[in-house]
PDB file of C-alpha atoms in Angstrom:
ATOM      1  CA  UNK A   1     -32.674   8.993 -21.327  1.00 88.00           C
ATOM      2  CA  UNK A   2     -30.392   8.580 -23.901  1.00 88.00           C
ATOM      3  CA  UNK A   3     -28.090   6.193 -22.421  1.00 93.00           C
ATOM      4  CA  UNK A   4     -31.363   4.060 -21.599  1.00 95.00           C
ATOM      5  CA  UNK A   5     -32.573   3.911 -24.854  1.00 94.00           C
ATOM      6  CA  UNK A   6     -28.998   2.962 -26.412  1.00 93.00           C
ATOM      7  CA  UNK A   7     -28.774   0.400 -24.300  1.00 95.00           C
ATOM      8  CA  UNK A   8     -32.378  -1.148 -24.510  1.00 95.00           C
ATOM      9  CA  UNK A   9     -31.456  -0.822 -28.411  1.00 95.00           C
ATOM     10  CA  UNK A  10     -28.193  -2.740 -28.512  1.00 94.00           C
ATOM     11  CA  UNK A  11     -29.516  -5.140 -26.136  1.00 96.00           C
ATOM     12  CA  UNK A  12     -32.422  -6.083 -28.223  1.00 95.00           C
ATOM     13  CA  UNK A  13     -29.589  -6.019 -31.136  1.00 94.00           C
ATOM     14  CA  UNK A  14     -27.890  -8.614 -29.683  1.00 95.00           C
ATOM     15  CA  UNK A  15     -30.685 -10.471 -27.629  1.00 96.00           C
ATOM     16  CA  UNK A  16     -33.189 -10.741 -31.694  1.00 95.00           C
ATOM     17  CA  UNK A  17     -30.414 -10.052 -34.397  1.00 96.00           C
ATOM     18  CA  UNK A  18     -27.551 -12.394 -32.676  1.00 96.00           C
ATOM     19  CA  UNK A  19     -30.270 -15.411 -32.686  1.00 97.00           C
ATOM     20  CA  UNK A  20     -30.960 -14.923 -35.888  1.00 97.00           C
ATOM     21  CA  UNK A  21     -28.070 -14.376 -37.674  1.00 97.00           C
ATOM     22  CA  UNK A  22     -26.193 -18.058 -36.000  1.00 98.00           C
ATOM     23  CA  UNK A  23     -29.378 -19.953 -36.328  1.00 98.00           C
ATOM     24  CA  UNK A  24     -30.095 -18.955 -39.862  1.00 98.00           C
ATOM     25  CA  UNK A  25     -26.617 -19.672 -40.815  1.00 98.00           C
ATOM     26  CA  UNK A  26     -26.353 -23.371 -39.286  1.00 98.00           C
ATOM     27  CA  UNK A  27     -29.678 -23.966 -41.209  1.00 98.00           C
ATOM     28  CA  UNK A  28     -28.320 -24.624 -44.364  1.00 98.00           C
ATOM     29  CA  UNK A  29     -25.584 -27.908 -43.331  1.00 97.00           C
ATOM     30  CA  UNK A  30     -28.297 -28.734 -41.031  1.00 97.00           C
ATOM     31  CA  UNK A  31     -30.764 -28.903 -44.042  1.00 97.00           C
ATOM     32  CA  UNK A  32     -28.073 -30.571 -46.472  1.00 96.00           C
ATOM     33  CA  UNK A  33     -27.561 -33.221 -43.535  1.00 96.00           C
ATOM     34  CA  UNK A  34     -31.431 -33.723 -43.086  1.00 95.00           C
ATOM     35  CA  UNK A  35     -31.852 -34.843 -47.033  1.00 94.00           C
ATOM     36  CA  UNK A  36     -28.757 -36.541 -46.532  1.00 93.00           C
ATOM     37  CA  UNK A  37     -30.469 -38.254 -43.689  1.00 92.00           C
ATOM     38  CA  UNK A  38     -34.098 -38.187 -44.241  1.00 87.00           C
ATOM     39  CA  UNK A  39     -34.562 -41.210 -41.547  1.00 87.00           C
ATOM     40  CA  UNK A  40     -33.045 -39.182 -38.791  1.00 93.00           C
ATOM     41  CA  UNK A  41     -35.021 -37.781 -36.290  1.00 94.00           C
ATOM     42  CA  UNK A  42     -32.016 -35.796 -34.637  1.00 96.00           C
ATOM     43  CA  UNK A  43     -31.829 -33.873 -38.042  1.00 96.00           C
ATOM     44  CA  UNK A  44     -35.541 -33.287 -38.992  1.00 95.00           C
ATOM     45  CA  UNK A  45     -35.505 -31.907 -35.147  1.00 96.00           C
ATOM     46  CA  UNK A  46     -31.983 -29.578 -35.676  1.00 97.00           C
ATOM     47  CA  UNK A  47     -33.748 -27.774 -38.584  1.00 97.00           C
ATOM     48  CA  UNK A  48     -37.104 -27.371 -37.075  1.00 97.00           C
ATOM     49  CA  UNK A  49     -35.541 -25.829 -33.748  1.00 98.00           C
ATOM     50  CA  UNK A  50     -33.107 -23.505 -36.000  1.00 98.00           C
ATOM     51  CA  UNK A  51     -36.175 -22.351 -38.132  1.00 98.00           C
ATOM     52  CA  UNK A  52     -38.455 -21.801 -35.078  1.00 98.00           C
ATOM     53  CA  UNK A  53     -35.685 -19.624 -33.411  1.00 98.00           C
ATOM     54  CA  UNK A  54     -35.206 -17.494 -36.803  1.00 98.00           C
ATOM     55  CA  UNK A  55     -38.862 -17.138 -36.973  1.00 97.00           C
ATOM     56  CA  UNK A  56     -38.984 -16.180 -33.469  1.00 97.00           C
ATOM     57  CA  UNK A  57     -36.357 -13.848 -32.600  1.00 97.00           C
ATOM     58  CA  UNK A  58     -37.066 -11.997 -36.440  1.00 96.00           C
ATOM     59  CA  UNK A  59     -40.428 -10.834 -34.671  1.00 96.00           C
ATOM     60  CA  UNK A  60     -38.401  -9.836 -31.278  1.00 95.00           C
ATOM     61  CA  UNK A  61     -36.240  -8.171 -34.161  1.00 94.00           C
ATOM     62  CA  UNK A  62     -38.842  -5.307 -35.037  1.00 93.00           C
ATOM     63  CA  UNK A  63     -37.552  -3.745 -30.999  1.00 94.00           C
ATOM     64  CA  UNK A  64     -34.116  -2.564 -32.505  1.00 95.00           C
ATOM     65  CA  UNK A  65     -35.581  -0.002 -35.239  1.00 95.00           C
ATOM     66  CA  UNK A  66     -37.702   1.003 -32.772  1.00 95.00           C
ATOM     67  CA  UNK A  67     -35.410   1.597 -30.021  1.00 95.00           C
ATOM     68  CA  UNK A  68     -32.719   2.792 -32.794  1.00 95.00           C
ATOM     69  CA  UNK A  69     -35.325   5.638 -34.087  1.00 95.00           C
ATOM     70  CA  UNK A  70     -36.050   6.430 -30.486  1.00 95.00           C
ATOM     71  CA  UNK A  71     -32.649   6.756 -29.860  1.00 95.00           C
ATOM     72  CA  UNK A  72     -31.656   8.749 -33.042  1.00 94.00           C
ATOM     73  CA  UNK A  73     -34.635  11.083 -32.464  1.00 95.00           C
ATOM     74  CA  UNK A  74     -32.840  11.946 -28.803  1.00 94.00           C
ATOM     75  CA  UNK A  75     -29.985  12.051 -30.030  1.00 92.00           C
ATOM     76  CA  UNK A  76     -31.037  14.576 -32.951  1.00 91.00           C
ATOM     77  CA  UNK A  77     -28.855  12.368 -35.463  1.00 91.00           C
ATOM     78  CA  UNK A  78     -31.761  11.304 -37.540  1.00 93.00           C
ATOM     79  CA  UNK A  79     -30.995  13.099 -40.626  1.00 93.00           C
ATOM     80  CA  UNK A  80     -27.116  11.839 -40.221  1.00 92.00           C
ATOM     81  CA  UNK A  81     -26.002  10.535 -43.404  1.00 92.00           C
ATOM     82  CA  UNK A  82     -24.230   7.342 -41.407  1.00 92.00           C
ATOM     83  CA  UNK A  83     -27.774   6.841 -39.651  1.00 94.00           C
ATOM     84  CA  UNK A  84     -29.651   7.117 -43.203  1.00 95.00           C
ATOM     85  CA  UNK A  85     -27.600   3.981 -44.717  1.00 96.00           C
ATOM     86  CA  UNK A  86     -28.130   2.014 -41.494  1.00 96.00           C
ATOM     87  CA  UNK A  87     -32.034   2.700 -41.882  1.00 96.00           C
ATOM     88  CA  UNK A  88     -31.988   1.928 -45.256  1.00 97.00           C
ATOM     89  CA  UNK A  89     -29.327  -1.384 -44.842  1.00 98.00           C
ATOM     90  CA  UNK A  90     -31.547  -2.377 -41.849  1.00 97.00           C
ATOM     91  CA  UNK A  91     -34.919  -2.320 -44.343  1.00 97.00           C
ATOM     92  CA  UNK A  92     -33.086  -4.186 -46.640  1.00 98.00           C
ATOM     93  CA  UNK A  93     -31.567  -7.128 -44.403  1.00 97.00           C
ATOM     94  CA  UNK A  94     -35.651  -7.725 -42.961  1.00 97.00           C
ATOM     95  CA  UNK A  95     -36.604  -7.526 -46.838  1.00 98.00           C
ATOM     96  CA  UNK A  96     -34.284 -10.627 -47.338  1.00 98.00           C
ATOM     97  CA  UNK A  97     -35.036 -12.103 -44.026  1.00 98.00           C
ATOM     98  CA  UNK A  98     -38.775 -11.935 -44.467  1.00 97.00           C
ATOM     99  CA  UNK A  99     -38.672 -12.674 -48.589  1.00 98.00           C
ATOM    100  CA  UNK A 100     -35.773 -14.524 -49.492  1.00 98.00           C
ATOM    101  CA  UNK A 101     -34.699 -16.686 -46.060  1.00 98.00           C
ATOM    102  CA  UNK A 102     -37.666 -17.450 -43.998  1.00 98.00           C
ATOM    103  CA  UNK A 103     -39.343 -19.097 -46.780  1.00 98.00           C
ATOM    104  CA  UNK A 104     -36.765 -21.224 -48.263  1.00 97.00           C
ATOM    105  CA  UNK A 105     -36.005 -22.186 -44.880  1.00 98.00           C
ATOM    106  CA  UNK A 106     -40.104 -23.417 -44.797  1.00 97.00           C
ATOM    107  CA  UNK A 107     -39.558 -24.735 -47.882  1.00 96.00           C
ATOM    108  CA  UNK A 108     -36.537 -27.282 -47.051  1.00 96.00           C
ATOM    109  CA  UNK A 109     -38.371 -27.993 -44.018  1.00 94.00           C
ATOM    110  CA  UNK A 110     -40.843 -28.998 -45.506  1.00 93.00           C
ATOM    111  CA  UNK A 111     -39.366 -31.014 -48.080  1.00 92.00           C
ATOM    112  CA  UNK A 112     -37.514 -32.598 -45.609  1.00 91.00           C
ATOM    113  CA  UNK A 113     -40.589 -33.815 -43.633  1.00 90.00           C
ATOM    114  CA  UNK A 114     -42.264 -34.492 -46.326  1.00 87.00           C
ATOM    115  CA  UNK A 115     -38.815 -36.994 -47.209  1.00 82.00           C
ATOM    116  CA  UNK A 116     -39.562 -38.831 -44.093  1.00 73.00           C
ATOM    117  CA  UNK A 117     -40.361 -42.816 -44.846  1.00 59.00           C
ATOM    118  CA  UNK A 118     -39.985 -42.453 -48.739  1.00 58.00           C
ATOM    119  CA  UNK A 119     -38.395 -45.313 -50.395  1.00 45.00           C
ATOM    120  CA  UNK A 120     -36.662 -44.308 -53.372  1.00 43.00           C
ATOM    121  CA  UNK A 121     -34.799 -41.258 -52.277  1.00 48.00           C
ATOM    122  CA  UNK A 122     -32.499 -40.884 -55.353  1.00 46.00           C
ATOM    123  CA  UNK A 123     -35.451 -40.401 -57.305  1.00 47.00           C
ATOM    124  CA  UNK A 124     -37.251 -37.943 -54.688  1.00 48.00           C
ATOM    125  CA  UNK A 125     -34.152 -35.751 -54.500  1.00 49.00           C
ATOM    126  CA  UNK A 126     -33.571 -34.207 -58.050  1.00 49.00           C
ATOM    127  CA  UNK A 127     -31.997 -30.774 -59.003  1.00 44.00           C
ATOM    128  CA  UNK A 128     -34.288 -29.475 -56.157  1.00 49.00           C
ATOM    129  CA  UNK A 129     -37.267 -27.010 -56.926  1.00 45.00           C
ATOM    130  CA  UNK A 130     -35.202 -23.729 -57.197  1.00 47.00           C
ATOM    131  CA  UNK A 131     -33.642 -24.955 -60.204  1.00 45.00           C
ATOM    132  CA  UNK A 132     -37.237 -24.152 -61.760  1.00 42.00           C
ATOM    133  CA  UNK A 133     -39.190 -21.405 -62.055  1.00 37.00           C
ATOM    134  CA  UNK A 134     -41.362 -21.540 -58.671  1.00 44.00           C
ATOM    135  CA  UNK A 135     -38.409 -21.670 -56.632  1.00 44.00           C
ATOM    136  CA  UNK A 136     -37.977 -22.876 -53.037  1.00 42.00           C
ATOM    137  CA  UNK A 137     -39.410 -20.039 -51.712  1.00 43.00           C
ATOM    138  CA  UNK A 138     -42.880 -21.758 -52.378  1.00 42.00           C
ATOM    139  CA  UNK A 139     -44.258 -23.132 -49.313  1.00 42.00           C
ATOM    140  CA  UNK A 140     -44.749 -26.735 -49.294  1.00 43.00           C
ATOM    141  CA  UNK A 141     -42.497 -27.206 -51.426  1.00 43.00           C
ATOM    142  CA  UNK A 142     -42.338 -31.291 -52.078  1.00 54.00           C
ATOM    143  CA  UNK A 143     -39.197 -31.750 -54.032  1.00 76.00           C
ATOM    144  CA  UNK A 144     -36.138 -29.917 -52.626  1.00 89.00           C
ATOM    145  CA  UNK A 145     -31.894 -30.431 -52.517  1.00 89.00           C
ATOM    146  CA  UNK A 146     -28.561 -29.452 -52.419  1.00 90.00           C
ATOM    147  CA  UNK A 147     -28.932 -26.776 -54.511  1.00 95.00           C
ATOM    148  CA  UNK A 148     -32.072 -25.098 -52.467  1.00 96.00           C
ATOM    149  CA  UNK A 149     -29.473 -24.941 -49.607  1.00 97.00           C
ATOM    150  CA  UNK A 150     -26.753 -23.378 -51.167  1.00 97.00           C
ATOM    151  CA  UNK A 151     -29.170 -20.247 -52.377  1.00 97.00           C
ATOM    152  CA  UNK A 152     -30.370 -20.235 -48.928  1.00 98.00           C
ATOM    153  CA  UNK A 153     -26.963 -19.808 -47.567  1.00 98.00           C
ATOM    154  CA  UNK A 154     -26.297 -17.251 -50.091  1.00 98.00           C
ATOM    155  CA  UNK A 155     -29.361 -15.303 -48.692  1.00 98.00           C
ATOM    156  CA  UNK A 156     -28.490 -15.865 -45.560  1.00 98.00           C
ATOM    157  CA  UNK A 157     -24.913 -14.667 -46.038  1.00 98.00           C
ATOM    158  CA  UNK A 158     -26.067 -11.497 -47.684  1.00 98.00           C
ATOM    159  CA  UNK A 159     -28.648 -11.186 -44.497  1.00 98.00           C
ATOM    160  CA  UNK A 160     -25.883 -11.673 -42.235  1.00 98.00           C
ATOM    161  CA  UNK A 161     -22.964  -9.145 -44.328  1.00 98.00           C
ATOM    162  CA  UNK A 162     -25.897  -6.269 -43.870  1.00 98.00           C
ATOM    163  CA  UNK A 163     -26.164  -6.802 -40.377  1.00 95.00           C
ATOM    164  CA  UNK A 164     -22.557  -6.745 -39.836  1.00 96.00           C
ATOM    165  CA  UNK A 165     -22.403  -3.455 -42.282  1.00 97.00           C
ATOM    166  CA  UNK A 166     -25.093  -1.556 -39.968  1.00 96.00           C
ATOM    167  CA  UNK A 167     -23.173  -2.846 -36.990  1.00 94.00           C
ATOM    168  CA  UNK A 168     -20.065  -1.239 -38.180  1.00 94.00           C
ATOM    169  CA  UNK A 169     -21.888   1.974 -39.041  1.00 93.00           C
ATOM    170  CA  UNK A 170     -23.446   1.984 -35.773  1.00 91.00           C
ATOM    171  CA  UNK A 171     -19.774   2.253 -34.071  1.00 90.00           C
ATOM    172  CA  UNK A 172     -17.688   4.269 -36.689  1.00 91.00           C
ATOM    173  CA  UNK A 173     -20.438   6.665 -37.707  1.00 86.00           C
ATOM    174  CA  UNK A 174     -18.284   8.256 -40.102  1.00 84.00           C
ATOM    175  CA  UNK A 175     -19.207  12.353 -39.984  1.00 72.00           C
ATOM    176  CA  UNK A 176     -21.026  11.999 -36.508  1.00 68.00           C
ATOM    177  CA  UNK A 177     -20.173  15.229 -34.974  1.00 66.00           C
ATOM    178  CA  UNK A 178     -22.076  13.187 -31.825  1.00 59.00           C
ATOM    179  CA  UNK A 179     -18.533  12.481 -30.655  1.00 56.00           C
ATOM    180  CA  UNK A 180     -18.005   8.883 -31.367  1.00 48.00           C
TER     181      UNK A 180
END
């Protein structure tokens, strides 16, 4: 049973947190070319599709700490310090998915639809709103740029270094007597 549920939980690892972790980090350019570009279709189309799949496979996400606790419990590692930091590195990536990078990405998409057929663009695209003190996290968001991206693909960098962390805990697990 244990070998099953290992498997079914770094399947699901790489089947929802893979996904996520490309599409959320091609979001960014693909937002900074969309403003660029606010009369391209292509564009507006790239950063819907990326945001759907991060979205999507963040939900499909919620199988690997529940096949990881599954796991763990058969394993009797749960109070493993190695397996502790994981848990608690795993919380906090989904806090910054859920808080900090699904809603910036709404945000720029958003703005960027909202972009579509304006004339004046020089004038639309300022500082963007995360230089104030809303922030592009605020859903329909009208006024968004450059800047919005690059704290997006901050987020999404820190999102993306947690998973990797847990990853690498999940293989070392340094003091597993579990024979790794």
């Amino acid at each position: 049973m244990n070998k099953f549920l290992l498997a079914v939980h770094v399947l699901a690892a790489i089947v929802a947190v893979g996904p996520v972790t490309v599409a959320a980090s091609m979001f960014p350019p693909s937002a900074r070319k969309a403003l660029a570009e606010p009369g391209d279709a292509q564009a507006l189309s790239t950063v819907r599709v990326l945001h759907r799949i991060c979205r999507l496979y963040a939900t499909v996400g919620v199988a690997v700490p529940v096949f990881g606790f599954a796991t763990a419990k058969n394993m009797g590692v749960l109070g493993d310090t190695w397996l502790i930091v994981s848990i608690a590195l795993t919380a906090l990536a989904a806090v910054v998915l859920a808080a900090l990078v699904l809603p910036r990405q709404t945000a720029l998409m958003e703005g960027v639809e909202g972009m579509r057929g304006k004339e004046g663009m020089a004038e639309y695209i300022e500082q963007g709103v995360g230089a104030g003190a809303e922030g592009a996290a605020n859903a329909g968001a009208s006024r968004v740029g450059p800047r919005d991206t690059a704290r997006l693909a901050m987020f999404t960098g820190l999102f993306n270094l947690l998973w990797a962390t847990v990853t690498i805990l999940m293989i070392v697990r340094p003091g597993s007597t579990t024979g790794a």
